[in-house]
Amino acid sequence: MENNKETRATIESRLDVLRKGIISEENSVNYYNTLIDKTPEDSEANIGMRRMYIDLMAEEKKHVERFQELILKWEQNLKEV
């Protein structure tokens, strides 16, 4: 087998990894959302924590979007093999 050539099996393996990875990223989004919900805005420290959770959640959402893009790309590649 040529190392650089994609086959049906290599693409399916890529998709398997991506599908597992997107679940992890979605779980992270949910985790930060839970922390936001559970952190009251009753002190400056908590406000700072909430802001950081919001920033981290936004970053995780970007990861979810990237995983979605990659899944679509590799699903299309799979159709072409």
Tab-separated table of C-alpha atoms in Angstrom:
chain	number	residue	atom	x	y	z
A	1	MET	CA	0.000	0.000	0.000
A	2	GLU	CA	1.269	3.446	-0.914
A	3	ASN	CA	1.643	5.479	2.274
A	4	ASN	CA	0.179	8.721	0.919
A	5	LYS	CA	-2.786	7.248	-0.908
A	6	GLU	CA	-6.161	7.528	0.780
A	7	THR	CA	-8.360	4.451	0.604
A	8	ARG	CA	-11.902	3.827	1.729
A	9	ALA	CA	-10.516	2.330	4.953
A	10	THR	CA	-8.184	5.246	5.717
A	11	ILE	CA	-10.943	7.781	5.122
A	12	GLU	CA	-13.406	5.835	7.261
A	13	SER	CA	-10.775	5.749	10.015
A	14	ARG	CA	-10.308	9.501	9.749
A	15	LEU	CA	-14.060	9.976	10.008
A	16	ASP	CA	-14.200	7.697	13.052
A	17	VAL	CA	-11.613	9.841	14.832
A	18	LEU	CA	-13.373	13.055	13.838
A	19	ARG	CA	-16.768	11.803	15.022
A	20	LYS	CA	-15.328	10.833	18.387
A	21	GLY	CA	-13.470	14.123	18.606
A	22	ILE	CA	-16.507	16.267	17.888
A	23	ILE	CA	-18.353	14.568	20.750
A	24	SER	CA	-15.526	15.553	23.074
A	25	GLU	CA	-15.632	19.144	21.842
A	26	GLU	CA	-19.420	19.314	22.226
A	27	ASN	CA	-19.076	17.936	25.750
A	28	SER	CA	-16.597	20.709	26.517
A	29	VAL	CA	-19.057	23.331	25.293
A	30	ASN	CA	-21.720	21.839	27.560
A	31	TYR	CA	-19.279	21.688	30.471
A	32	TYR	CA	-18.421	25.387	30.238
A	33	ASN	CA	-22.086	26.253	29.821
A	34	THR	CA	-22.824	24.362	33.047
A	35	LEU	CA	-20.052	26.220	34.854
A	36	ILE	CA	-21.444	29.533	33.613
A	37	ASP	CA	-24.916	28.596	34.848
A	38	LYS	CA	-23.576	27.558	38.258
A	39	THR	CA	-21.365	30.605	38.832
A	40	PRO	CA	-23.314	33.539	40.223
A	41	GLU	CA	-22.435	37.099	39.313
A	42	ASP	CA	-22.223	38.100	42.972
A	43	SER	CA	-18.568	39.113	43.142
A	44	GLU	CA	-15.818	40.418	40.906
A	45	ALA	CA	-14.021	37.093	41.200
A	46	ASN	CA	-17.075	35.202	39.988
A	47	ILE	CA	-17.628	37.687	37.182
A	48	GLY	CA	-14.054	37.080	36.076
A	49	MET	CA	-14.565	33.325	36.233
A	50	ARG	CA	-17.770	33.562	34.188
A	51	ARG	CA	-16.018	35.675	31.570
A	52	MET	CA	-13.243	33.111	31.290
A	53	TYR	CA	-15.750	30.268	30.996
A	54	ILE	CA	-17.521	32.212	28.244
A	55	ASP	CA	-14.224	32.731	26.401
A	56	LEU	CA	-13.321	29.059	26.716
A	57	MET	CA	-16.780	27.969	25.576
A	58	ALA	CA	-16.470	30.208	22.513
A	59	GLU	CA	-13.142	28.577	21.687
A	60	GLU	CA	-14.645	25.100	22.023
A	61	LYS	CA	-17.474	26.147	19.703
A	62	LYS	CA	-14.850	27.048	17.090
A	63	HIS	CA	-13.402	23.561	17.496
A	64	VAL	CA	-16.847	22.020	16.952
A	65	GLU	CA	-17.245	24.061	13.752
A	66	ARG	CA	-13.819	22.949	12.518
A	67	PHE	CA	-14.625	19.305	13.219
A	68	GLN	CA	-17.894	19.710	11.294
A	69	GLU	CA	-15.967	21.151	8.336
A	70	LEU	CA	-13.483	18.286	8.398
A	71	ILE	CA	-16.236	15.679	8.645
A	72	LEU	CA	-17.972	17.157	5.596
A	73	LYS	CA	-14.677	17.243	3.698
A	74	TRP	CA	-13.835	13.622	4.446
A	75	GLU	CA	-17.387	12.427	3.807
A	76	GLN	CA	-17.104	14.032	0.376
A	77	ASN	CA	-13.714	12.393	-0.170
A	78	LEU	CA	-15.243	9.056	0.793
A	79	LYS	CA	-17.915	9.472	-1.892
A	80	GLU	CA	-15.200	10.093	-4.463
A	81	VAL	CA	-13.153	6.979	-3.633
